[in-house]
Tab-separated table of N, CA and C in Angstrom:
chain	number	residue	atom	x	y	z
A	1	ASN	N	78.334	144.248	81.278
A	1	ASN	CA	79.390	144.626	82.190
A	1	ASN	C	80.484	143.553	82.140
A	2	PRO	N	81.709	143.908	81.768
A	2	PRO	CA	82.782	142.938	81.584
A	2	PRO	C	83.336	142.363	82.887
A	3	GLU	N	83.202	143.089	83.989
A	3	GLU	CA	83.772	142.618	85.246
A	3	GLU	C	83.129	141.316	85.741
A	4	PRO	N	81.800	141.189	85.773
A	4	PRO	CA	81.198	139.921	86.197
A	4	PRO	C	81.537	138.771	85.250
A	5	ARG	N	81.624	139.049	83.945
A	5	ARG	CA	81.983	137.987	82.991
A	5	ARG	C	83.392	137.467	83.253
A	6	GLY	N	84.305	138.389	83.518
A	6	GLY	CA	85.688	137.985	83.820
A	6	GLY	C	85.755	137.163	85.098
A	7	ALA	N	85.008	137.583	86.107
A	7	ALA	CA	84.974	136.834	87.367
A	7	ALA	C	84.363	135.453	87.155
A	8	ARG	N	83.318	135.399	86.317
A	8	ARG	CA	82.668	134.123	86.011
A	8	ARG	C	83.643	133.196	85.283
A	9	ARG	N	84.368	133.745	84.300
A	9	ARG	CA	85.358	132.942	83.570
A	9	ARG	C	86.457	132.433	84.507
A	10	ALA	N	86.904	133.283	85.395
A	10	ALA	CA	87.937	132.874	86.355
A	10	ALA	C	87.414	131.771	87.269
A	11	LEU	N	86.182	131.916	87.721
A	11	LEU	CA	85.581	130.889	88.572
A	11	LEU	C	85.441	129.571	87.816
A	12	ILE	N	84.988	129.625	86.584
A	12	ILE	CA	84.853	128.409	85.767
A	12	ILE	C	86.222	127.765	85.543
A	13	ALA	N	87.248	128.585	85.328
A	13	ALA	CA	88.607	128.050	85.144
A	13	ALA	C	89.081	127.352	86.414
A	14	ARG	N	88.788	127.917	87.576
A	14	ARG	CA	89.185	127.288	88.839
A	14	ARG	C	88.424	125.982	89.055
A	15	ILE	N	87.146	125.970	88.712
A	15	ILE	CA	86.345	124.748	88.833
A	15	ILE	C	86.898	123.669	87.902
A	16	ASP	N	87.231	124.047	86.672
A	16	ASP	CA	87.815	123.090	85.727
A	16	ASP	C	89.137	122.542	86.244
A	17	ALA	N	89.969	123.408	86.797
A	17	ALA	CA	91.260	122.968	87.335
A	17	ALA	C	91.054	121.983	88.490
A	18	ALA	N	90.115	122.292	89.376
A	18	ALA	CA	89.821	121.385	90.490
A	18	ALA	C	89.271	120.058	89.984
A	19	SER	N	88.401	120.121	89.003
A	19	SER	CA	87.832	118.907	88.407
A	19	SER	C	88.922	118.050	87.773
A	20	ASN	N	89.837	118.690	87.061
A	20	ASN	CA	90.948	117.954	86.439
A	20	ASN	C	91.838	117.311	87.491
A	21	LEU	N	92.088	118.024	88.587
A	21	LEU	CA	92.894	117.472	89.678
A	21	LEU	C	92.211	116.250	90.287
A	22	ILE	N	90.926	116.353	90.519
A	22	ILE	CA	90.168	115.221	91.077
A	22	ILE	C	90.191	114.034	90.121
A	23	ASP	N	89.972	114.284	88.839
A	23	ASP	CA	90.000	113.208	87.841
A	23	ASP	C	91.367	112.531	87.803
A	24	ARG	N	92.431	113.332	87.870
A	24	ARG	CA	93.783	112.777	87.837
A	24	ARG	C	94.035	111.922	89.077
A	25	ARG	N	93.618	112.410	90.248
A	25	ARG	CA	93.819	111.635	91.479
A	25	ARG	C	93.013	110.338	91.456
A	26	LEU	N	91.789	110.408	90.968
A	26	LEU	CA	90.980	109.183	90.854
A	26	LEU	C	91.660	108.176	89.940
A	27	SER	N	92.156	108.648	88.818
A	27	SER	CA	92.822	107.775	87.857
A	27	SER	C	94.098	107.179	88.449
A	28	GLU	N	94.898	108.007	89.106
A	28	GLU	CA	96.139	107.516	89.712
A	28	GLU	C	95.855	106.478	90.790
A	29	THR	N	94.838	106.723	91.595
A	29	THR	CA	94.482	105.772	92.641
A	29	THR	C	93.966	104.472	92.037
A	30	THR	N	93.139	104.572	91.019
A	30	THR	CA	92.621	103.375	90.347
A	30	THR	C	93.765	102.559	89.752
A	31	GLN	N	94.700	103.228	89.106
A	31	GLN	CA	95.845	102.531	88.524
A	31	GLN	C	96.725	101.917	89.606
A	32	GLY	N	96.922	102.647	90.697
A	32	GLY	CA	97.724	102.119	91.798
A	32	GLY	C	97.089	100.890	92.425
A	33	LEU	N	95.789	100.948	92.653
A	33	LEU	CA	95.090	99.784	93.209
A	33	LEU	C	95.166	98.596	92.254
A	34	ALA	N	95.079	98.861	90.956
A	34	ALA	CA	95.172	97.775	89.969
A	34	ALA	C	96.565	97.138	89.988
A	35	ARG	N	97.610	97.959	90.111
A	35	ARG	CA	98.982	97.415	90.178
A	35	ARG	C	99.159	96.563	91.426
A	36	ILE	N	98.636	97.045	92.553
A	36	ILE	CA	98.759	96.293	93.801
A	36	ILE	C	97.953	94.998	93.719
A	37	ALA	N	96.759	95.060	93.160
A	37	ALA	CA	95.943	93.848	93.000
A	37	ALA	C	96.666	92.831	92.131
A	38	ALA	N	97.332	93.295	91.077
A	38	ALA	CA	98.087	92.375	90.211
A	38	ALA	C	99.236	91.727	90.979
A	39	ALA	N	99.908	92.488	91.827
A	39	ALA	CA	101.000	91.927	92.630
A	39	ALA	C	100.476	90.879	93.605
A	40	VAL	N	99.347	91.173	94.243
A	40	VAL	CA	98.744	90.207	95.177
A	40	VAL	C	98.270	88.973	94.412
A	41	ASP	N	97.678	89.157	93.245
A	41	ASP	CA	97.263	88.022	92.409
A	41	ASP	C	98.460	87.163	92.027
A	42	ASP	N	99.589	87.811	91.717
A	42	ASP	CA	100.801	87.078	91.357
A	42	ASP	C	101.266	86.209	92.522
A	43	VAL	N	101.287	86.773	93.714
A	43	VAL	CA	101.694	85.994	94.896
A	43	VAL	C	100.732	84.833	95.101
A	44	ALA	N	99.434	85.101	95.010
A	44	ALA	CA	98.442	84.042	95.218
A	44	ALA	C	98.599	82.933	94.197
A	45	SER	N	98.826	83.296	92.938
A	45	SER	CA	98.961	82.259	91.910
A	45	SER	C	100.270	81.500	92.061
A	46	ARG	N	101.349	82.198	92.418
A	46	ARG	CA	102.634	81.500	92.614
A	46	ARG	C	102.565	80.558	93.796
A	47	PHE	N	101.962	81.012	94.869
A	47	PHE	CA	101.830	80.158	96.053
A	47	PHE	C	100.886	79.002	95.769
A	48	GLY	N	99.735	79.307	95.189
A	48	GLY	CA	98.768	78.259	94.873
A	48	GLY	C	99.304	77.272	93.859
A	49	GLY	N	100.004	77.773	92.850
A	49	GLY	CA	100.587	76.892	91.836
A	49	GLY	C	101.645	75.981	92.437
A	50	ALA	N	102.466	76.531	93.315
A	50	ALA	CA	103.491	75.716	93.968
A	50	ALA	C	102.853	74.686	94.886
A	51	ALA	N	101.796	75.098	95.582
A	51	ALA	CA	101.113	74.159	96.470
A	51	ALA	C	100.461	73.041	95.655
A	52	ASP	N	99.853	73.384	94.516
A	52	ASP	CA	99.267	72.358	93.647
A	52	ASP	C	100.339	71.415	93.121
A	53	TRP	N	101.452	71.998	92.700
A	53	TRP	CA	102.552	71.185	92.183
A	53	TRP	C	103.043	70.232	93.264
A	54	ARG	N	103.175	70.748	94.474
A	54	ARG	CA	103.665	69.929	95.577
A	54	ARG	C	102.712	68.777	95.860
A	55	ARG	N	101.417	69.038	95.767
A	55	ARG	CA	100.452	67.963	96.009
A	55	ARG	C	100.513	66.905	94.903
A	56	ARG	N	100.795	67.317	93.678
A	56	ARG	CA	100.810	66.379	92.547
A	56	ARG	C	102.097	65.564	92.462
A	57	GLU	N	103.182	66.154	92.831
A	57	GLU	CA	104.481	65.519	92.650
A	57	GLU	C	105.018	64.964	93.960
A	58	ALA	N	105.945	64.049	93.826
A	58	ALA	CA	106.694	63.609	94.997
A	58	ALA	C	107.715	64.716	95.268
A	59	PHE	N	107.554	65.411	96.338
A	59	PHE	CA	108.316	66.640	96.583
A	59	PHE	C	109.731	66.350	97.080
A	60	ALA	N	110.103	65.100	97.223
A	60	ALA	CA	111.375	64.748	97.833
A	60	ALA	C	112.576	65.376	97.126
A	61	SER	N	112.561	65.440	95.791
A	61	SER	CA	113.750	65.931	95.104
A	61	SER	C	113.667	67.398	94.701
A	62	GLY	N	112.497	67.922	94.557
A	62	GLY	CA	112.369	69.303	94.076
A	62	GLY	C	112.165	70.280	95.209
A	63	VAL	N	113.081	71.193	95.369
A	63	VAL	CA	112.962	72.198	96.411
A	63	VAL	C	112.825	73.556	95.733
A	64	LEU	N	111.736	74.233	96.002
A	64	LEU	CA	111.502	75.550	95.422
A	64	LEU	C	111.568	76.607	96.519
A	65	PRO	N	112.680	77.325	96.598
A	65	PRO	CA	112.699	78.401	97.582
A	65	PRO	C	111.685	79.457	97.194
A	66	GLY	N	111.142	80.160	98.158
A	66	GLY	CA	110.236	81.187	97.735
A	66	GLY	C	109.303	81.793	98.741
A	67	VAL	N	109.116	81.194	99.907
A	67	VAL	CA	108.172	81.753	100.851
A	67	VAL	C	108.614	83.156	101.267
A	68	ALA	N	109.896	83.340	101.533
A	68	ALA	CA	110.394	84.661	101.947
A	68	ALA	C	110.175	85.691	100.838
A	69	ASP	N	110.388	85.275	99.593
A	69	ASP	CA	110.175	86.177	98.458
A	69	ASP	C	108.710	86.589	98.363
A	70	LEU	N	107.815	85.624	98.509
A	70	LEU	CA	106.385	85.929	98.445
A	70	LEU	C	105.953	86.823	99.608
A	71	ARG	N	106.488	86.555	100.791
A	71	ARG	CA	106.164	87.403	101.944
A	71	ARG	C	106.664	88.825	101.730
A	72	SER	N	107.834	88.946	101.124
A	72	SER	CA	108.380	90.268	100.823
A	72	SER	C	107.483	91.022	99.850
A	73	LYS	N	107.010	90.323	98.817
A	73	LYS	CA	106.120	90.956	97.846
A	73	LYS	C	104.808	91.394	98.509
A	74	LEU	N	104.302	90.578	99.425
A	74	LEU	CA	103.082	90.957	100.143
A	74	LEU	C	103.325	92.171	101.035
A	75	ALA	N	104.479	92.208	101.687
A	75	ALA	CA	104.802	93.361	102.533
A	75	ALA	C	104.912	94.633	101.691
A	76	GLN	N	105.500	94.516	100.505
A	76	GLN	CA	105.596	95.672	99.606
A	76	GLN	C	104.201	96.126	99.165
A	77	ALA	N	103.346	95.173	98.858
A	77	ALA	CA	101.985	95.505	98.436
A	77	ALA	C	101.234	96.195	99.577
A	78	ALA	N	101.385	95.687	100.800
A	78	ALA	CA	100.721	96.299	101.953
A	78	ALA	C	101.247	97.715	102.177
A	79	GLY	N	102.544	97.903	102.019
A	79	GLY	CA	103.120	99.232	102.157
A	79	GLY	C	102.598	100.192	101.105
A	80	ALA	N	102.469	99.685	99.892
A	80	ALA	CA	101.934	100.519	98.813
A	80	ALA	C	100.477	100.889	99.095
A	81	LEU	N	99.716	99.954	99.659
A	81	LEU	CA	98.318	100.254	100.007
A	81	LEU	C	98.233	101.319	101.098
A	82	ASP	N	99.191	101.293	102.024
A	82	ASP	CA	99.198	102.305	103.073
A	82	ASP	C	99.380	103.707	102.487
A	83	ALA	N	100.073	103.790	101.357
A	83	ALA	CA	100.334	105.089	100.732
A	83	ALA	C	99.203	105.556	99.818
A	84	VAL	N	98.281	104.657	99.493
A	84	VAL	CA	97.192	105.015	98.576
A	84	VAL	C	96.185	105.908	99.278
A	85	GLU	N	95.862	107.025	98.635
A	85	GLU	CA	94.829	107.927	99.140
A	85	GLU	C	93.560	107.709	98.323
A	86	CYS	N	92.605	107.026	98.912
A	86	CYS	CA	91.362	106.718	98.212
A	86	CYS	C	90.462	107.943	98.177
A	87	ALA	N	89.856	108.155	97.013
A	87	ALA	CA	89.031	109.339	96.818
A	87	ALA	C	87.539	109.064	96.981
A	88	ASN	N	87.161	107.793	96.983
A	88	ASN	CA	85.733	107.496	97.100
A	88	ASN	C	85.539	106.159	97.818
A	89	GLU	N	84.315	105.843	98.107
A	89	GLU	CA	84.011	104.635	98.878
A	89	GLU	C	84.388	103.361	98.127
A	90	ALA	N	84.204	103.343	96.827
A	90	ALA	CA	84.568	102.151	96.044
A	90	ALA	C	86.066	101.861	96.163
A	91	GLN	N	86.877	102.896	96.090
A	91	GLN	CA	88.323	102.711	96.225
A	91	GLN	C	88.691	102.278	97.645
A	92	ARG	N	88.030	102.851	98.650
A	92	ARG	CA	88.285	102.443	100.028
A	92	ARG	C	87.916	100.978	100.237
A	93	SER	N	86.810	100.552	99.650
A	93	SER	CA	86.393	99.153	99.762
A	93	SER	C	87.392	98.230	99.081
A	94	GLU	N	87.870	98.634	97.916
A	94	GLU	CA	88.860	97.819	97.207
A	94	GLU	C	90.157	97.728	98.013
A	95	ARG	N	90.557	98.840	98.603
A	95	ARG	CA	91.770	98.858	99.422
A	95	ARG	C	91.620	97.917	100.615
A	96	LYS	N	90.471	97.962	101.300
A	96	LYS	CA	90.220	97.083	102.440
A	96	LYS	C	90.237	95.616	102.011
A	97	ALA	N	89.637	95.326	100.868
A	97	ALA	CA	89.603	93.945	100.375
A	97	ALA	C	91.016	93.453	100.059
A	98	LEU	N	91.825	94.315	99.467
A	98	LEU	CA	93.207	93.923	99.167
A	98	LEU	C	94.004	93.689	100.450
A	99	LEU	N	93.815	94.550	101.436
A	99	LEU	CA	94.500	94.345	102.719
A	99	LEU	C	94.087	93.027	103.353
A	100	ARG	N	92.817	92.701	103.252
A	100	ARG	CA	92.327	91.425	103.811
A	100	ARG	C	92.937	90.239	103.062
A	101	ARG	N	93.001	90.332	101.729
A	101	ARG	CA	93.629	89.255	100.946
A	101	ARG	C	95.095	89.077	101.334
A	102	ILE	N	95.786	90.192	101.541
A	102	ILE	CA	97.192	90.127	101.951
A	102	ILE	C	97.311	89.429	103.296
A	103	GLU	N	96.457	89.784	104.244
A	103	GLU	CA	96.483	89.140	105.556
A	103	GLU	C	96.249	87.639	105.443
A	104	ILE	N	95.296	87.243	104.615
A	104	ILE	CA	94.980	85.822	104.434
A	104	ILE	C	96.166	85.094	103.809
A	105	LEU	N	96.744	85.677	102.763
A	105	LEU	CA	97.898	85.055	102.117
A	105	LEU	C	99.083	84.960	103.068
A	106	GLU	N	99.322	86.000	103.853
A	106	GLU	CA	100.421	85.956	104.822
A	106	GLU	C	100.207	84.824	105.828
A	107	ALA	N	98.981	84.660	106.290
A	107	ALA	CA	98.678	83.581	107.235
A	107	ALA	C	98.883	82.216	106.583
A	108	GLU	N	98.465	82.067	105.326
A	108	GLU	CA	98.659	80.797	104.620
A	108	GLU	C	100.143	80.512	104.418
A	109	LEU	N	100.905	81.530	104.055
A	109	LEU	CA	102.344	81.347	103.884
A	109	LEU	C	103.006	80.965	105.203
A	110	GLU	N	102.571	81.589	106.280
A	110	GLU	CA	103.134	81.266	107.594
A	110	GLU	C	102.814	79.824	107.982
A	111	ARG	N	101.557	79.410	107.758
A	111	ARG	CA	101.185	78.016	108.057
A	111	ARG	C	102.017	77.051	107.221
A	112	HIS	N	102.173	77.366	105.949
A	112	HIS	CA	102.960	76.515	105.065
A	112	HIS	C	104.412	76.443	105.537
A	113	GLU	N	104.960	77.591	105.902
A	113	GLU	CA	106.351	77.645	106.334
A	113	GLU	C	106.558	76.799	107.594
A	114	ARG	N	105.623	76.892	108.536
A	114	ARG	CA	105.728	76.081	109.761
A	114	ARG	C	105.587	74.598	109.445
A	115	ALA	N	104.650	74.258	108.548
A	115	ALA	CA	104.403	72.858	108.232
A	115	ALA	C	105.566	72.245	107.465
A	116	SER	N	106.193	73.040	106.579
A	116	SER	CA	107.282	72.491	105.764
A	116	SER	C	108.638	72.659	106.410
A	117	GLY	N	108.711	73.440	107.470
A	117	GLY	CA	109.967	73.601	108.171
A	117	GLY	C	110.902	74.604	107.551
A	118	GLY	N	110.434	75.489	106.708
A	118	GLY	CA	111.347	76.496	106.169
A	118	GLY	C	110.813	77.213	104.955
A	119	ASP	N	111.755	77.854	104.265
A	119	ASP	CA	111.431	78.717	103.103
A	119	ASP	C	111.346	77.880	101.833
A	120	VAL	N	110.391	76.975	101.819
A	120	VAL	CA	110.234	76.081	100.670
A	120	VAL	C	108.780	76.076	100.262
A	121	LEU	N	108.561	76.135	98.953
A	121	LEU	CA	107.188	76.030	98.452
A	121	LEU	C	106.939	74.626	97.974
């Protein structure tokens, strides 16, 4: 009977389409989280590198503006995380961890800014 076969094929096609949509969303979310993690890593390394440099050198002559720039990048990363729709628990956990890292970095930048008296790394 051709009618059940046609219905079965249509159902399989719909399942495949849904599966492809899920795979695409998982991939997009994974890529988005990776981009945001790279941005947060960049801020952490720039801040940490500047802090290391400051500890090693006599900071009297070298002024590196940048706290506001780093805070802006963190705010952009946090905003991007707010837009991410996680499809599974692993992605939700990664998103939470990134938000926590952003909060920690923001607090460190704020402490540094207060201690140094301004937008200087």
